[in-house]
Amino acid sequence: MTYVIAQPCVDLKDKACIEECPVDCIYEGQRALYIHPDECVDCGACEPVCPVEAIFYEDDTPEEWKDYYKANVEFFDELGSPGGASKLGLIERDHPFIAALPPQNQ
Ligand code: SF4
Ligand code: SF4
C-alpha cells in the first residue's frame, strides 16, 4: 500500500507535504509531486498538511482520481528506487498522464 498524490497538486506544488515525510519519498516532477510506492511507509503524516487535500491513502483515492495511483507508481519506472527525493531535486518531466492534462488551478 502507499499514499497517492492526485489532481489538486497539479500546477500547484506548494510542497508542504515534503517537509513532513520522514523517509523523503515525495519526489518533485515538473507539474506535480509523486509519492514513491515502495519507499512510502504509510505513516500518513503528509496527508493532513496538504492545503488542497491532494493526498490519499491508496484505497481511499476518489474514483475519479484512480488514474493518479498509476501515475504515481509508473513515474518511478525509469527512476527505480533512489532512496531519497531531496538529493534529486526537481525532476524535469511528468508521467504522460499528468503531462497531458490542461493547465490546472488557474
Ligand atoms: S502539500 Fe499537497 S499540493 Fe502541496 S505539494 Fe504536497 S500534495 Fe502537492
Ligand atoms: S505517508 Fe508518510 S511515508 Fe508516505 S509519503 Fe506520506 S509522509 Fe511520506
PDB file of C-alpha atoms and ligand atoms in Angstrom:
ATOM      1  CA  MET A   1       0.000   0.000   0.000  1.00  0.00           C
ATOM      2  CA  THR A   2       1.041   3.587  -0.477  1.00  0.00           C
ATOM      3  CA  TYR A   3      -0.240   7.110  -0.393  1.00  0.00           C
ATOM      4  CA  VAL A   4      -1.094   8.809  -3.678  1.00  0.00           C
ATOM      5  CA  ILE A   5      -0.954  12.437  -4.840  1.00  0.00           C
ATOM      6  CA  ALA A   6      -3.917  13.372  -7.033  1.00  0.00           C
ATOM      7  CA  GLN A   7      -5.225  16.188  -9.231  1.00  0.00           C
ATOM      8  CA  PRO A   8      -5.258  19.151  -6.785  1.00  0.00           C
ATOM      9  CA  CYS A   9      -1.449  19.125  -6.645  1.00  0.00           C
ATOM     10  CA  VAL A  10      -1.009  19.552 -10.393  1.00  0.00           C
ATOM     11  CA  ASP A  11       0.397  23.007 -11.237  1.00  0.00           C
ATOM     12  CA  LEU A  12       0.309  23.956  -7.546  1.00  0.00           C
ATOM     13  CA  LYS A  13       3.127  22.081  -5.825  1.00  0.00           C
ATOM     14  CA  ASP A  14       3.374  24.137  -2.646  1.00  0.00           C
ATOM     15  CA  LYS A  15       5.449  21.279  -1.191  1.00  0.00           C
ATOM     16  CA  ALA A  16       4.075  21.393   2.354  1.00  0.00           C
ATOM     17  CA  CYS A  17       3.977  17.596   2.308  1.00  0.00           C
ATOM     18  CA  ILE A  18       7.679  17.173   1.578  1.00  0.00           C
ATOM     19  CA  GLU A  19       8.692  18.581   4.927  1.00  0.00           C
ATOM     20  CA  GLU A  20       6.504  16.119   6.797  1.00  0.00           C
ATOM     21  CA  CYS A  21       7.726  12.929   5.160  1.00  0.00           C
ATOM     22  CA  PRO A  22      10.070  11.020   7.487  1.00  0.00           C
ATOM     23  CA  VAL A  23      11.542   8.935   4.667  1.00  0.00           C
ATOM     24  CA  ASP A  24      11.908  11.641   1.978  1.00  0.00           C
ATOM     25  CA  CYS A  25       9.852   9.676  -0.544  1.00  0.00           C
ATOM     26  CA  ILE A  26       7.850  12.542  -2.104  1.00  0.00           C
ATOM     27  CA  TYR A  27       9.501  13.403  -5.421  1.00  0.00           C
ATOM     28  CA  GLU A  28       9.064  16.593  -7.397  1.00  0.00           C
ATOM     29  CA  GLY A  29       8.127  16.337 -11.056  1.00  0.00           C
ATOM     30  CA  GLN A  30       7.617  19.242 -13.434  1.00  0.00           C
ATOM     31  CA  ARG A  31       3.910  19.794 -12.721  1.00  0.00           C
ATOM     32  CA  ALA A  32       3.155  17.621  -9.707  1.00  0.00           C
ATOM     33  CA  LEU A  33       4.665  15.661  -6.880  1.00  0.00           C
ATOM     34  CA  TYR A  34       4.791  11.880  -6.781  1.00  0.00           C
ATOM     35  CA  ILE A  35       4.949   9.502  -3.822  1.00  0.00           C
ATOM     36  CA  HIS A  36       7.255   6.538  -4.264  1.00  0.00           C
ATOM     37  CA  PRO A  37       5.055   3.462  -3.741  1.00  0.00           C
ATOM     38  CA  ASP A  38       7.831   1.275  -2.350  1.00  0.00           C
ATOM     39  CA  GLU A  39       9.597   3.876  -0.239  1.00  0.00           C
ATOM     40  CA  CYS A  40       6.410   5.232   1.393  1.00  0.00           C
ATOM     41  CA  VAL A  41       5.944   3.741   4.864  1.00  0.00           C
ATOM     42  CA  ASP A  42       2.240   4.628   5.059  1.00  0.00           C
ATOM     43  CA  CYS A  43       2.715   6.874   8.068  1.00  0.00           C
ATOM     44  CA  GLY A  44       0.045   9.320   6.904  1.00  0.00           C
ATOM     45  CA  ALA A  45       1.973  12.406   8.047  1.00  0.00           C
ATOM     46  CA  CYS A  46       1.750  14.124   4.668  1.00  0.00           C
ATOM     47  CA  GLU A  47      -1.991  13.816   4.168  1.00  0.00           C
ATOM     48  CA  PRO A  48      -3.331  16.355   6.706  1.00  0.00           C
ATOM     49  CA  VAL A  49      -0.837  19.098   5.780  1.00  0.00           C
ATOM     50  CA  CYS A  50      -1.783  19.284   2.111  1.00  0.00           C
ATOM     51  CA  PRO A  51      -3.769  22.543   1.842  1.00  0.00           C
ATOM     52  CA  VAL A  52      -5.800  21.283  -1.114  1.00  0.00           C
ATOM     53  CA  GLU A  53      -6.400  17.676   0.009  1.00  0.00           C
ATOM     54  CA  ALA A  54      -4.469  16.130  -2.849  1.00  0.00           C
ATOM     55  CA  ILE A  55      -3.070  13.211  -0.840  1.00  0.00           C
ATOM     56  CA  PHE A  56      -4.968   9.988  -0.273  1.00  0.00           C
ATOM     57  CA  TYR A  57      -4.333   6.565   1.127  1.00  0.00           C
ATOM     58  CA  GLU A  58      -4.289   4.253  -1.878  1.00  0.00           C
ATOM     59  CA  ASP A  59      -7.620   2.587  -1.052  1.00  0.00           C
ATOM     60  CA  ASP A  60      -9.279   5.912  -0.278  1.00  0.00           C
ATOM     61  CA  THR A  61      -8.373   7.654  -3.536  1.00  0.00           C
ATOM     62  CA  PRO A  62     -11.610   9.034  -5.036  1.00  0.00           C
ATOM     63  CA  GLU A  63     -12.882   7.071  -8.005  1.00  0.00           C
ATOM     64  CA  GLU A  64     -12.376   9.967 -10.462  1.00  0.00           C
ATOM     65  CA  TRP A  65      -8.710  10.174  -9.465  1.00  0.00           C
ATOM     66  CA  LYS A  66      -7.810   6.488  -9.624  1.00  0.00           C
ATOM     67  CA  ASP A  67      -5.523   7.168 -12.609  1.00  0.00           C
ATOM     68  CA  TYR A  68      -3.269   9.137 -10.302  1.00  0.00           C
ATOM     69  CA  TYR A  69      -2.348   5.934  -8.497  1.00  0.00           C
ATOM     70  CA  LYS A  70      -0.989   4.595 -11.782  1.00  0.00           C
ATOM     71  CA  ALA A  71       0.798   7.883 -12.478  1.00  0.00           C
ATOM     72  CA  ASN A  72       2.484   7.867  -9.053  1.00  0.00           C
ATOM     73  CA  VAL A  73       3.657   4.276  -9.487  1.00  0.00           C
ATOM     74  CA  GLU A  74       4.726   4.468 -13.138  1.00  0.00           C
ATOM     75  CA  PHE A  75       6.600   7.729 -12.645  1.00  0.00           C
ATOM     76  CA  PHE A  76       9.262   5.593 -10.958  1.00  0.00           C
ATOM     77  CA  ASP A  77       9.593   3.016 -13.742  1.00  0.00           C
ATOM     78  CA  GLU A  78      12.662   4.839 -15.032  1.00  0.00           C
ATOM     79  CA  LEU A  79      13.958   6.068 -11.691  1.00  0.00           C
ATOM     80  CA  GLY A  80      13.770   2.848  -9.727  1.00  0.00           C
ATOM     81  CA  SER A  81      14.125   3.427  -6.016  1.00  0.00           C
ATOM     82  CA  PRO A  82      16.513   6.357  -5.460  1.00  0.00           C
ATOM     83  CA  GLY A  83      16.043   6.159  -1.676  1.00  0.00           C
ATOM     84  CA  GLY A  84      15.540   9.872  -1.159  1.00  0.00           C
ATOM     85  CA  ALA A  85      13.919  12.726  -3.076  1.00  0.00           C
ATOM     86  CA  SER A  86      15.910  15.683  -1.773  1.00  0.00           C
ATOM     87  CA  LYS A  87      19.129  14.659  -3.440  1.00  0.00           C
ATOM     88  CA  LEU A  88      17.372  14.549  -6.826  1.00  0.00           C
ATOM     89  CA  GLY A  89      15.529  17.852  -6.508  1.00  0.00           C
ATOM     90  CA  LEU A  90      13.314  18.802  -9.435  1.00  0.00           C
ATOM     91  CA  ILE A  91      12.872  16.003 -11.956  1.00  0.00           C
ATOM     92  CA  GLU A  92      12.095  17.792 -15.214  1.00  0.00           C
ATOM     93  CA  ARG A  93       9.363  15.555 -16.516  1.00  0.00           C
ATOM     94  CA  ASP A  94       5.978  14.134 -15.575  1.00  0.00           C
ATOM     95  CA  HIS A  95       4.085  10.925 -16.063  1.00  0.00           C
ATOM     96  CA  PRO A  96       2.461  11.181 -19.538  1.00  0.00           C
ATOM     97  CA  PHE A  97      -0.995  11.261 -17.938  1.00  0.00           C
ATOM     98  CA  ILE A  98      -0.055  14.336 -15.880  1.00  0.00           C
ATOM     99  CA  ALA A  99       1.871  15.941 -18.749  1.00  0.00           C
ATOM    100  CA  ALA A 100      -1.200  15.733 -20.985  1.00  0.00           C
ATOM    101  CA  LEU A 101      -3.546  17.497 -18.545  1.00  0.00           C
ATOM    102  CA  PRO A 102      -4.683  21.010 -19.458  1.00  0.00           C
ATOM    103  CA  PRO A 103      -3.395  23.764 -17.134  1.00  0.00           C
ATOM    104  CA  GLN A 104      -4.888  23.304 -13.645  1.00  0.00           C
ATOM    105  CA  ASN A 105      -5.602  25.528 -10.686  1.00  0.00           C
ATOM    106  CA  GLN A 106      -5.929  28.730 -12.671  1.00  0.00           C
TER     107      GLN A 106
HETATM  108  S1  SF4 B   1       1.087  19.525   0.053  1.00  0.00           S
HETATM  109 FE1  SF4 B   1      -0.432  18.859  -1.482  1.00  0.00          FE
HETATM  110  S2  SF4 B   1      -0.418  20.459  -3.091  1.00  0.00           S
HETATM  111 FE2  SF4 B   1       1.412  20.715  -1.810  1.00  0.00          FE
HETATM  112  S3  SF4 B   1       2.967  19.609  -2.937  1.00  0.00           S
HETATM  113 FE3  SF4 B   1       2.138  18.193  -1.404  1.00  0.00          FE
HETATM  114  S4  SF4 B   1       0.490  17.115  -2.493  1.00  0.00           S
HETATM  115 FE4  SF4 B   1       1.025  18.891  -3.714  1.00  0.00          FE
HETATM  116  S1  SF4 B   2       2.523   8.528   4.087  1.00  0.00           S
HETATM  117 FE1  SF4 B   2       4.375   9.033   5.270  1.00  0.00          FE
HETATM  118  S2  SF4 B   2       5.999   7.972   4.190  1.00  0.00           S
HETATM  119 FE2  SF4 B   2       4.283   8.016   2.799  1.00  0.00          FE
HETATM  120  S3  SF4 B   2       4.601   9.860   1.561  1.00  0.00           S
HETATM  121 FE3  SF4 B   2       3.308  10.445   3.286  1.00  0.00          FE
HETATM  122  S4  SF4 B   2       4.706  11.213   4.837  1.00  0.00           S
HETATM  123 FE4  SF4 B   2       5.928  10.021   3.351  1.00  0.00          FE
END
